[in-house]
Coordinates of C-alpha atoms in Angstrom, one line a residue:
Chain A
M274 CA 80.8 110.4 85.6
I275 CA 78.2 110.5 88.1
P276 CA 80.0 113.0 90.5
L277 CA 80.1 115.5 87.4
V278 CA 76.8 115.1 86.4
L279 CA 75.3 115.6 89.8
F280 CA 77.4 119.0 89.7
H281 CA 75.7 119.9 86.9
N282 CA 72.2 119.0 88.0
S283 CA 72.7 120.9 90.9
M284 CA 73.0 124.0 89.0
S285 CA 71.3 123.2 86.0
S286 CA 70.1 126.8 85.6
L287 CA 73.5 127.6 85.5
K288 CA 74.5 125.3 82.8
P289 CA 75.5 127.0 79.6
C290 CA 73.6 126.6 76.6
R291 CA 77.2 125.5 74.9
A292 CA 77.6 127.2 71.4
T293 CA 78.2 124.9 68.9
K294 CA 82.0 124.9 68.1
T295 CA 83.4 124.4 64.3
T296 CA 85.2 121.6 63.4
T297 CA 88.5 122.4 64.0
G298 CA 87.4 122.9 67.8
E299 CA 87.4 126.8 67.4
W300 CA 84.8 128.7 69.1
P301 CA 82.7 130.6 66.3
N302 CA 83.3 134.6 66.5
G303 CA 81.9 135.9 69.5
A304 CA 80.4 133.2 71.2
R305 CA 83.2 132.6 73.5
E306 CA 83.2 135.9 74.9
N307 CA 79.4 136.0 75.2
E308 CA 79.6 132.6 77.3
V309 CA 82.2 134.2 79.4
I310 CA 80.5 137.3 79.9
R311 CA 77.0 135.4 81.0
L312 CA 79.0 133.3 83.5
R313 CA 80.9 136.3 85.1
G314 CA 77.2 137.7 85.7
Y315 CA 76.8 135.2 87.9
L316 CA 79.5 135.6 90.3
N317 CA 79.5 137.2 93.3
Q318 CA 82.3 139.2 94.8
E319 CA 81.6 138.4 98.3
F320 CA 81.9 134.6 97.9
M321 CA 84.6 134.8 96.0
P322 CA 87.1 132.3 97.1
K323 CA 90.2 133.9 98.2
H324 CA 92.8 130.8 97.6
V325 CA 92.2 128.5 94.6
A326 CA 94.4 125.3 94.6
L327 CA 94.9 123.5 91.1
I328 CA 95.8 120.4 89.7
M329 CA 96.9 120.5 86.1
D330 CA 96.1 117.2 85.0
G331 CA 95.7 115.8 81.5
N332 CA 98.8 117.6 79.2
G333 CA 99.6 114.1 77.9
R334 CA 96.6 112.8 77.2
W335 CA 95.8 116.3 75.3
A336 CA 98.5 115.7 73.0
K337 CA 98.0 112.2 72.5
K338 CA 94.5 112.9 71.1
R339 CA 95.9 115.3 68.4
G340 CA 98.5 112.9 67.5
L341 CA 101.2 115.5 68.7
A342 CA 104.1 114.8 71.2
V343 CA 103.7 115.2 75.2
Q344 CA 106.2 118.1 74.9
D345 CA 103.4 119.9 72.9
G346 CA 101.0 119.0 75.3
H347 CA 103.3 120.8 78.3
K348 CA 103.7 123.8 76.2
S349 CA 100.2 124.5 75.6
G350 CA 99.2 123.4 79.1
R351 CA 102.2 126.3 80.3
I352 CA 100.5 128.9 77.7
N353 CA 96.9 128.1 79.3
L354 CA 98.3 128.3 83.2
K355 CA 99.2 131.8 82.2
Y356 CA 96.2 132.8 80.7
L357 CA 94.2 131.4 83.8
T358 CA 96.7 133.1 86.2
Y359 CA 95.5 136.3 84.6
N360 CA 92.1 135.6 84.6
C361 CA 92.3 134.6 88.1
S362 CA 94.2 137.9 88.9
N363 CA 91.3 139.8 87.1
L364 CA 88.6 138.3 89.0
G365 CA 89.9 139.1 92.2
I366 CA 91.1 136.0 94.2
K367 CA 94.1 136.4 96.1
M368 CA 96.1 133.3 95.9
L369 CA 96.4 130.4 93.2
T370 CA 98.2 127.7 94.2
A371 CA 99.2 124.9 91.1
Y372 CA 100.7 121.7 91.1
A373 CA 103.4 121.6 88.4
F374 CA 105.4 118.6 89.4
S375 CA 104.7 115.8 92.0
T376 CA 107.4 113.9 93.8
E377 CA 105.9 110.7 92.2
N378 CA 106.5 112.2 88.5
W379 CA 110.4 112.0 88.9
N380 CA 109.7 108.3 88.1
R381 CA 109.0 109.8 84.5
S382 CA 111.5 109.5 81.4
R383 CA 114.5 112.0 81.8
M384 CA 113.7 113.6 78.4
E385 CA 110.0 114.5 79.8
I386 CA 111.6 115.7 83.1
A387 CA 114.0 117.6 81.5
F388 CA 111.6 119.3 79.0
L389 CA 109.3 119.9 81.7
M390 CA 111.9 121.8 84.0
T391 CA 112.8 124.1 80.8
T392 CA 109.0 124.7 80.6
F393 CA 108.8 125.8 84.2
E394 CA 111.8 128.1 83.7
E395 CA 110.0 129.7 80.7
F396 CA 106.8 130.0 82.8
I397 CA 108.6 131.7 85.2
Q398 CA 110.2 133.9 82.7
S399 CA 106.8 134.9 81.1
L400 CA 105.3 135.8 84.5
V401 CA 108.3 137.9 85.3
E402 CA 108.2 139.6 82.0
D403 CA 104.3 140.2 81.7
L404 CA 102.0 139.5 84.6
M405 CA 104.5 140.5 87.6
T406 CA 105.0 144.2 86.3
R407 CA 101.8 144.7 84.7
H408 CA 99.4 143.0 87.1
D409 CA 101.6 142.9 90.6
I410 CA 101.6 139.3 90.6
R411 CA 103.6 137.9 93.7
F412 CA 105.2 134.5 92.8
S413 CA 106.4 131.5 95.3
A414 CA 107.6 128.1 94.8
I415 CA 107.1 125.3 97.4
G416 CA 108.3 121.7 97.4
E417 CA 112.1 120.2 97.3
K418 CA 113.7 123.0 95.3
S419 CA 116.9 121.1 96.2
R420 CA 116.3 118.9 93.6
L421 CA 115.3 120.9 90.8
P422 CA 117.8 121.7 88.3
E423 CA 120.3 125.0 89.4
S424 CA 119.3 127.0 86.7
L425 CA 115.4 126.6 87.6
Q426 CA 116.4 127.2 91.3
S427 CA 117.9 130.6 90.3
A428 CA 115.1 131.5 88.1
I429 CA 112.7 130.8 90.9
S430 CA 115.0 133.0 93.6
K431 CA 115.1 135.5 91.3
A432 CA 111.3 135.8 90.5
E433 CA 110.7 135.5 94.5
E434 CA 112.9 138.3 95.4
M435 CA 111.6 140.6 92.8
S436 CA 107.9 140.2 93.4
R437 CA 108.2 139.8 97.0
T438 CA 106.4 142.9 97.7
N439 CA 103.5 142.9 95.2
K440 CA 100.6 142.9 96.3
G441 CA 98.5 141.7 93.8
L442 CA 97.6 137.8 93.2
H443 CA 100.0 135.5 95.0
F444 CA 101.2 132.7 92.2
V445 CA 102.5 129.5 94.2
M446 CA 104.0 126.9 92.2
A447 CA 104.3 123.6 93.7
M448 CA 107.6 121.8 92.3
S449 CA 108.9 118.5 93.5
Y450 CA 106.1 118.7 95.9
S451 CA 104.4 115.6 98.0
G452 CA 101.7 116.5 100.8
R453 CA 102.9 114.0 102.9
N454 CA 106.5 115.1 102.5
D455 CA 105.4 118.5 103.5
V456 CA 103.9 117.2 106.9
V457 CA 107.0 115.1 107.6
E458 CA 109.2 117.8 107.1
A459 CA 107.1 120.2 109.4
A460 CA 107.6 117.2 111.8
K461 CA 111.0 116.9 111.5
I462 CA 111.6 120.7 112.3
I463 CA 109.4 119.9 115.5
A464 CA 111.3 117.0 116.5
K465 CA 114.7 119.3 116.5
K466 CA 113.2 121.7 118.7
V467 CA 112.1 118.7 121.3
E468 CA 115.6 117.2 121.0
R469 CA 116.9 120.7 121.5
G470 CA 114.7 120.8 124.6
T471 CA 112.9 123.8 123.9
L472 CA 110.0 122.2 123.4
Q473 CA 107.7 119.3 125.2
T474 CA 106.2 116.5 123.3
S475 CA 102.9 117.4 125.5
E476 CA 102.9 120.8 124.0
I477 CA 102.6 119.9 120.2
D478 CA 99.6 120.8 118.8
E479 CA 97.7 121.4 115.3
A480 CA 98.8 125.0 115.2
M481 CA 102.1 124.3 115.7
L482 CA 102.3 121.7 112.9
E483 CA 100.5 124.1 110.5
Q484 CA 102.8 127.1 110.8
E485 CA 105.7 124.8 109.8
L486 CA 104.2 123.5 106.6
M487 CA 105.5 124.9 103.3
T488 CA 102.5 126.5 102.5
N489 CA 102.7 128.8 105.4
I490 CA 103.8 131.7 103.2
G491 CA 100.7 133.6 102.2
Q492 CA 97.9 135.6 103.7
F493 CA 95.4 132.3 103.2
P494 CA 97.5 129.2 103.4
N495 CA 94.4 126.8 103.2
P496 CA 92.6 126.7 99.7
D497 CA 88.9 127.4 99.8
M498 CA 88.7 125.3 96.5
L499 CA 90.3 122.5 94.5
I500 CA 90.0 122.1 90.9
R501 CA 91.4 119.1 89.0
T502 CA 91.2 118.6 85.6
S503 CA 91.3 115.4 83.1
G504 CA 88.1 113.7 85.0
E505 CA 90.5 112.1 87.8
L506 CA 88.4 112.0 91.0
R507 CA 91.3 111.9 93.3
L508 CA 93.9 114.4 95.2
S509 CA 97.1 112.2 94.5
N510 CA 98.7 113.7 97.5
F511 CA 98.3 117.1 96.8
L512 CA 98.2 119.9 99.7
M513 CA 96.8 117.1 102.1
W514 CA 96.6 118.8 105.4
Q515 CA 95.8 122.3 103.7
L516 CA 92.5 120.8 101.9
A517 CA 90.9 119.6 105.1
Y518 CA 87.7 121.6 104.6
S519 CA 88.2 122.7 100.8
Q520 CA 85.3 122.3 98.3
F521 CA 86.7 120.1 95.3
Y522 CA 85.9 120.7 91.9
F523 CA 86.7 117.9 89.4
S524 CA 86.4 118.9 85.3
D525 CA 86.4 116.2 82.5
K526 CA 88.2 119.0 80.6
L527 CA 91.8 118.2 79.7
F528 CA 94.2 121.1 81.1
P529 CA 95.1 122.7 78.0
D530 CA 91.4 122.9 77.5
F531 CA 90.3 124.2 80.7
G532 CA 89.3 127.8 79.9
E533 CA 88.0 130.9 81.2
E534 CA 84.8 129.9 80.7
D535 CA 85.6 127.1 82.8
L536 CA 87.3 128.6 85.3
L537 CA 84.1 130.7 85.8
E538 CA 81.9 127.6 85.9
A539 CA 83.7 126.1 88.7
L540 CA 84.0 129.5 90.9
A541 CA 80.1 129.3 90.2
S542 CA 79.6 126.0 91.2
Y543 CA 81.9 127.1 94.7
Q544 CA 79.6 130.0 95.2
Y545 CA 76.6 128.0 94.7
R546 CA 77.4 125.9 97.5
V547 CA 78.9 128.6 99.7
S548 CA 76.0 130.6 99.4
A549 CA 73.5 128.1 99.9
G550 CA 74.9 127.7 103.6
F551 CA 76.4 125.2 105.3
E552 CA 73.7 123.2 106.1
S553 CA 75.5 119.8 106.2
D554 CA 76.6 117.8 109.5
W555 CA 80.0 118.4 108.7
K556 CA 82.1 121.6 108.1
Chain B
M757 CA 47.2 84.4 110.8
E758 CA 47.7 88.1 108.7
K759 CA 50.9 88.5 110.9
Q760 CA 52.5 85.5 109.9
S761 CA 51.6 85.5 106.1
S762 CA 53.1 89.4 106.1
N763 CA 56.0 88.0 107.8
L764 CA 56.5 85.6 105.1
A765 CA 56.1 88.2 102.6
T766 CA 58.8 90.3 104.3
Q767 CA 61.2 87.1 104.3
L768 CA 60.3 85.9 100.6
I769 CA 61.2 89.7 99.4
E770 CA 64.4 89.8 101.4
G771 CA 65.4 86.5 100.0
L772 CA 64.7 87.5 96.8
C773 CA 66.7 90.8 97.2
S774 CA 69.8 89.0 99.0
F775 CA 69.8 86.7 95.8
L776 CA 69.6 89.5 93.3
R777 CA 72.7 91.3 95.3
R778 CA 74.5 88.1 95.3
C779 CA 74.3 87.9 91.7
I780 CA 75.3 91.6 91.3
C781 CA 78.2 91.0 93.5
A782 CA 79.2 88.0 91.3
I783 CA 79.1 89.9 88.2
L784 CA 81.2 92.7 89.9
S785 CA 83.8 90.5 91.5
A786 CA 85.1 89.9 87.7
G787 CA 86.8 92.9 88.1
S788 CA 89.0 94.1 91.0
L789 CA 87.1 94.8 94.0
P790 CA 87.7 97.4 96.7
R791 CA 89.7 96.4 99.9
H792 CA 88.9 99.2 101.7
V793 CA 85.6 101.5 101.5
A794 CA 85.2 104.6 103.6
F795 CA 81.9 106.5 104.4
I796 CA 81.1 110.2 105.4
M797 CA 77.5 109.8 106.8
D798 CA 76.2 113.1 105.6
G799 CA 72.9 114.5 105.7
N800 CA 71.0 112.8 109.0
R801 CA 70.1 116.2 109.8
R802 CA 68.7 117.3 106.8
Y803 CA 66.7 114.3 106.3
A804 CA 65.1 114.5 109.4
K805 CA 64.0 118.2 108.5
K806 CA 62.9 117.0 104.9
E807 CA 60.5 114.3 106.3
G808 CA 59.3 116.3 109.3
L809 CA 61.1 114.4 112.0
L810 CA 62.6 115.2 114.8
E811 CA 66.5 115.6 114.7
G812 CA 67.5 113.1 116.7
D813 CA 65.5 110.6 114.9
G814 CA 67.5 111.5 111.8
H815 CA 70.5 109.9 113.1
R816 CA 68.4 106.8 114.1
V817 CA 67.0 106.2 110.5
G818 CA 71.1 106.8 109.7
F819 CA 71.8 104.2 111.7
T820 CA 69.8 101.5 110.0
A821 CA 71.3 103.0 106.7
L822 CA 74.5 102.2 108.3
M823 CA 73.8 98.9 109.1
N824 CA 72.4 98.1 105.5
M825 CA 75.5 99.4 103.8
L826 CA 77.8 97.3 106.2
K827 CA 76.0 94.2 105.1
Y828 CA 76.0 95.0 101.5
C829 CA 79.9 95.7 101.9
Y830 CA 80.4 92.6 104.1
E831 CA 78.6 90.4 101.6
M832 CA 80.9 91.9 98.7
N833 CA 84.0 90.6 100.5
V834 CA 85.0 94.4 101.2
K835 CA 87.5 93.4 104.0
Y836 CA 87.7 97.0 105.6
V837 CA 85.2 99.7 106.3
T838 CA 85.5 103.1 108.1
V839 CA 83.0 105.5 109.0
Y840 CA 82.9 109.1 110.1
A841 CA 80.7 108.7 113.0
F842 CA 81.6 112.1 115.1
S843 CA 84.1 114.6 114.5
I844 CA 86.0 116.9 117.1
E845 CA 84.2 119.6 115.2
N846 CA 81.1 118.6 116.0
F847 CA 81.6 119.1 119.9
K848 CA 81.0 122.7 119.0
R849 CA 77.5 121.9 118.3
R850 CA 74.4 122.9 121.0
P851 CA 75.2 121.0 124.4
E852 CA 71.7 119.0 124.1
E853 CA 72.4 118.2 120.5
V854 CA 76.1 116.7 121.3
Q855 CA 74.7 114.9 124.5
S856 CA 71.9 113.2 122.6
T857 CA 73.9 112.1 119.8
M858 CA 76.4 110.8 122.4
Q859 CA 73.6 108.7 124.1
L860 CA 72.8 107.3 120.5
I861 CA 76.1 106.2 119.9
Q862 CA 76.5 105.0 123.3
E863 CA 73.0 102.9 122.5
K864 CA 74.4 101.6 119.4
I865 CA 77.6 100.4 120.1
E866 CA 76.2 98.4 123.3
S867 CA 73.7 96.9 120.4
L868 CA 76.9 95.9 118.2
L869 CA 77.8 93.5 121.3
E870 CA 74.3 91.7 120.8
K871 CA 74.3 88.2 119.5
E872 CA 72.4 89.0 116.0
S873 CA 74.3 92.0 115.4
I874 CA 76.2 92.3 112.3
V875 CA 79.7 92.0 114.3
N876 CA 79.0 88.4 115.0
Q877 CA 77.3 87.6 111.5
Y878 CA 80.3 88.6 109.6
G879 CA 83.1 88.1 112.2
V880 CA 84.3 92.0 112.3
R881 CA 86.7 93.3 114.4
V882 CA 85.7 96.7 115.6
H883 CA 88.0 99.6 116.1
F884 CA 87.5 103.0 117.1
I885 CA 89.6 105.5 115.8
G886 CA 90.1 109.3 117.2
N887 CA 90.9 111.3 120.4
L888 CA 89.0 108.6 122.8
K889 CA 90.1 111.1 125.5
L890 CA 87.5 113.9 124.5
L891 CA 84.3 111.2 125.1
S892 CA 82.6 111.1 128.3
K893 CA 83.1 108.0 130.5
P894 CA 80.4 105.8 129.6
V895 CA 80.8 106.4 125.9
R896 CA 84.5 105.3 126.1
L897 CA 84.0 102.5 128.2
A898 CA 81.2 101.2 126.0
A899 CA 84.2 101.6 123.2
E900 CA 86.8 100.0 125.0
R901 CA 84.1 96.7 125.8
A902 CA 83.2 96.8 122.2
M903 CA 87.0 96.7 121.2
N904 CA 87.8 94.0 123.5
A905 CA 84.9 91.9 122.5
T906 CA 85.5 91.9 119.1
A907 CA 89.6 91.3 119.3
H908 CA 89.5 88.0 118.2
N909 CA 87.6 88.7 115.1
S910 CA 89.7 88.6 112.0
T911 CA 87.2 88.0 109.0
A912 CA 86.4 91.8 108.4
T913 CA 87.4 95.2 110.4
L914 CA 84.8 98.0 111.1
A915 CA 86.5 101.3 112.0
I916 CA 84.5 103.9 113.5
C917 CA 85.7 107.7 113.7
I918 CA 84.7 109.1 116.9
A919 CA 85.8 112.4 118.3
Y920 CA 88.0 112.2 115.1
T921 CA 89.9 114.8 112.9
S922 CA 92.6 113.9 110.3
T923 CA 94.4 116.5 111.4
D924 CA 94.4 115.7 115.1
E925 CA 95.2 112.1 114.0
I926 CA 98.5 113.1 112.5
T927 CA 99.4 115.7 115.1
N928 CA 98.9 113.1 117.6
S929 CA 100.9 110.8 115.4
V930 CA 103.7 113.2 115.2
E931 CA 104.1 113.8 119.2
E932 CA 103.9 109.8 119.6
A933 CA 107.1 109.6 117.0
C934 CA 108.9 112.2 118.9
K935 CA 108.0 110.7 122.3
V936 CA 109.4 107.3 121.1
K937 CA 112.7 108.9 119.4
M938 CA 113.2 110.6 122.5
D939 CA 113.3 107.5 124.5
E940 CA 115.4 105.9 122.0
L941 CA 117.8 108.4 122.3
G942 CA 117.7 108.9 126.3
G943 CA 118.8 105.2 126.5
N944 CA 122.0 105.6 124.2
E945 CA 124.0 108.1 126.1
I946 CA 127.2 107.9 124.4
D947 CA 125.8 108.0 120.7
S948 CA 124.1 111.2 120.0
K949 CA 122.0 110.2 117.3
E950 CA 119.9 113.0 115.9
L951 CA 116.2 112.9 116.0
H952 CA 115.2 111.7 112.8
I953 CA 111.5 111.1 111.7
D954 CA 110.2 110.0 108.5
V955 CA 107.1 109.0 106.4
A956 CA 107.2 105.4 108.1
D957 CA 107.4 106.7 111.7
V958 CA 104.5 109.2 111.3
E959 CA 102.8 106.5 109.9
K960 CA 103.3 103.9 112.5
H961 CA 101.8 106.0 115.4
M962 CA 98.6 106.6 113.0
Y963 CA 95.0 105.7 114.3
M964 CA 94.2 104.4 111.1
A965 CA 97.1 102.2 111.0
V966 CA 94.6 99.0 111.6
A967 CA 93.8 99.4 107.9
P968 CA 95.1 100.2 104.5
D969 CA 94.7 103.2 102.6
P970 CA 91.1 103.5 101.5
D971 CA 90.1 102.4 97.9
I972 CA 86.9 104.6 97.6
I973 CA 85.5 107.3 100.1
I974 CA 82.1 107.8 99.5
R975 CA 80.1 111.3 100.9
S976 CA 76.6 111.3 101.1
S977 CA 74.6 114.3 100.3
G978 CA 76.5 115.5 97.3
E979 CA 78.8 117.6 99.3
T980 CA 82.4 117.5 97.8
R981 CA 84.8 118.0 100.5
L982 CA 86.7 115.6 103.1
S983 CA 85.9 117.8 106.1
N984 CA 89.2 116.7 107.9
F985 CA 88.4 112.9 107.3
L986 CA 91.2 110.6 106.3
L987 CA 93.3 113.4 104.7
W988 CA 96.8 111.3 105.0
Q989 CA 95.3 108.2 103.8
S990 CA 93.4 109.4 101.0
A991 CA 95.9 110.3 98.5
S992 CA 94.9 107.8 96.0
S993 CA 91.3 107.1 96.8
L994 CA 88.6 107.6 94.6
L995 CA 86.1 110.6 95.7
Y996 CA 82.7 109.7 95.1
S997 CA 79.8 112.1 96.2
P998 CA 76.2 110.9 95.2
R999 CA 73.2 113.3 96.2
A1000 CA 71.4 111.2 98.1
L1001 CA 71.3 111.8 102.0
W1002 CA 72.7 109.3 104.1
P1003 CA 69.6 107.8 105.4
E1004 CA 68.5 107.4 101.3
I1005 CA 71.7 105.5 100.9
G1006 CA 71.4 102.1 99.4
F1007 CA 72.9 99.0 97.6
Y1008 CA 72.9 101.2 94.1
H1009 CA 75.2 103.9 95.2
L1010 CA 77.9 101.1 96.5
V1011 CA 77.6 99.5 93.0
R1012 CA 78.2 102.8 91.4
A1013 CA 81.2 103.8 93.2
I1014 CA 82.8 100.2 92.6
L1015 CA 81.8 100.5 88.8
D1016 CA 83.6 103.7 89.0
F1017 CA 86.7 102.5 91.3
Q1018 CA 86.6 99.5 88.4
R1019 CA 86.8 102.0 85.4
N1020 CA 89.4 104.0 87.4
V1021 CA 91.5 101.4 88.6
T1022 CA 92.7 100.4 85.1
S1023 CA 93.7 104.1 84.2
L1024 CA 95.7 104.4 87.5
E1025 CA 97.8 101.4 87.2
T1026 CA 98.7 102.5 83.5
K1027 CA 99.2 106.2 84.7
L1028 CA 101.5 104.8 87.7
K1029 CA 103.6 103.0 85.0
Q1030 CA 103.9 106.1 83.1
S1031 CA 104.7 108.3 85.9

C-alpha cells in the first residue's frame, strides 16, 4: 500500500534489517530482543506520546490464515493486548485507549458476540490479577455499558473501583462504543440543560461539548496518535472528535502479530514526525 | 509564427494528455468509482520555500494544482469534491499572512464566476462550508455571490471549506438542533415532550449536509492527520497520504487513490456483511 511504503521511506534510516524468522514464524533466539533493543535506542522520552489509541483489527483474519476458529484469533488478540499494555506502561505512555467492540459489531453472530464478551471478562480479570497490582495500571471502560452482559458490567465496575487511585498507565477499553454516538450523547446532555433553562443555545461552544464526551475521564482525553492494525486505512467511527489532531499510523500486521517491535516502530514514526516540527500548513 | 507553432504544440500535447486521461478513466470505471473525494491541500508553504518563491506564490501555484485536480475529478465523473481551503486555526497565523491569503481567496472566488472557469465548464454548484461569519465582509460577499450564481447548476458539487473546523461544525449543528427543538417545544404548551436529540437531528444541521460522506480523503505532503477536517463524515473514508506537496499533486495520485479505493471497496463490503 502506497501510504505504508511512504512511511517506511520517510524513515528509511530507521527501517530495521529484519532478521529472518524460522519456518514456524518464530524469531530465532535473541533476534527479536536485539530488534527491540535497537528500536528502543531510537526513542526519546521527551517526544513520547502521552495518549495512544489502538484499533485492534485482524483477529479473524489471523485465525483464518492459520486454519483456526475465529475464537482462537480473539484469544491470541487478548493475550497480545495484555503484552502491549505492559509495554506501553514500561515506555512511559500515560493513556492507552483500545477499541474492543464497536456498535456495528453487534451485527455479528450471537456465538461470536458471546465469546467476545467472555474474552473481555477474562482480559479484565487478568488485568486485575496482574498488571493492576504490579504496575499500578488504572482501568476504565467507555461505551454503552448498558448493552453489555451483567457479568461483564460488574467485572468492569469492580475493576474501575479497585484501580481508581492507581497512578500508572490509564487503560481505557472502548466496548459498544461509537464516535458518533459519543457526540450525540454529549449533545443530549447539553439539550437537557437547554430545556431546563440553565443554558442558552447561544452559549453552547466546543469546550462544553468536549467536556461531556465519554473520553473526558483521564488527564489526556485526546490521543496523540492512533495505531490501526491489519492494513485498513480508515477510522471506522472510533474517537471521532478526539482524533482531530492525532497522528495516524497504519500497520499491515494483523493484531495478534503486532508485537513490541511493531509498537516501537509506530512510536519511532510518531517521534520522527513530531520532532521534525509542524511545518505543515495545518495543525 | 513561432508563437502560433508553440501554441499549436501545446494544444497537441494537451489534446494527447486529455485523450490518455480519458482512456485511463474508461479503464478505472470498470470498477466502482468514488462518489465524493475530499482534499486537504497541504504543502503550499513548504513548496514555496523549496522553490525559493515568495510565501504567497506557493498558494497561487497551489490554486493551479487545485483547478487541475478538479478537472480530473469531474472528468472521472466524481460528483462531489470537497477541499479544505482555510481552517479556523489558520486565523492564528501572522496578520499579514492571513490578510494576503484572504485576498487571494477573494480573487480566486471571483475568477470562478468567469465564463471560461471550470464551474461553468462542468456545471458545478459551489458551496462555501464553514463559519462564514468569521470572514471579512468582502470575502463573505464574494462567497455568497458565487453560491447564488451557481445555485442552478446540478451536474457536480464543489464544497470549499473556509473558516472551517469539524468540531465547530458539530458544535454549530448541536446548537441549531437544540434551537429547532426548543422552538417545537415552545409551540406545544400542553404536551411537554422531552428535548430529544438523535443522530439524524445532528446530521441534518451540518454544513456538509449538502454532500454524502466522502469515499476518499487525500492529504498531500505525506502528513497523516485529519487536522479537524470532516471528522464526523470520515468514519468509513479511505485515508490516502501521498508524499507530494500540494502544488506537485497530479492525475497519477488521483488514479492511485482510486485504485486503493477499488481494492478496499470489495474487502469493506465483505467485512460489512460479516459484521
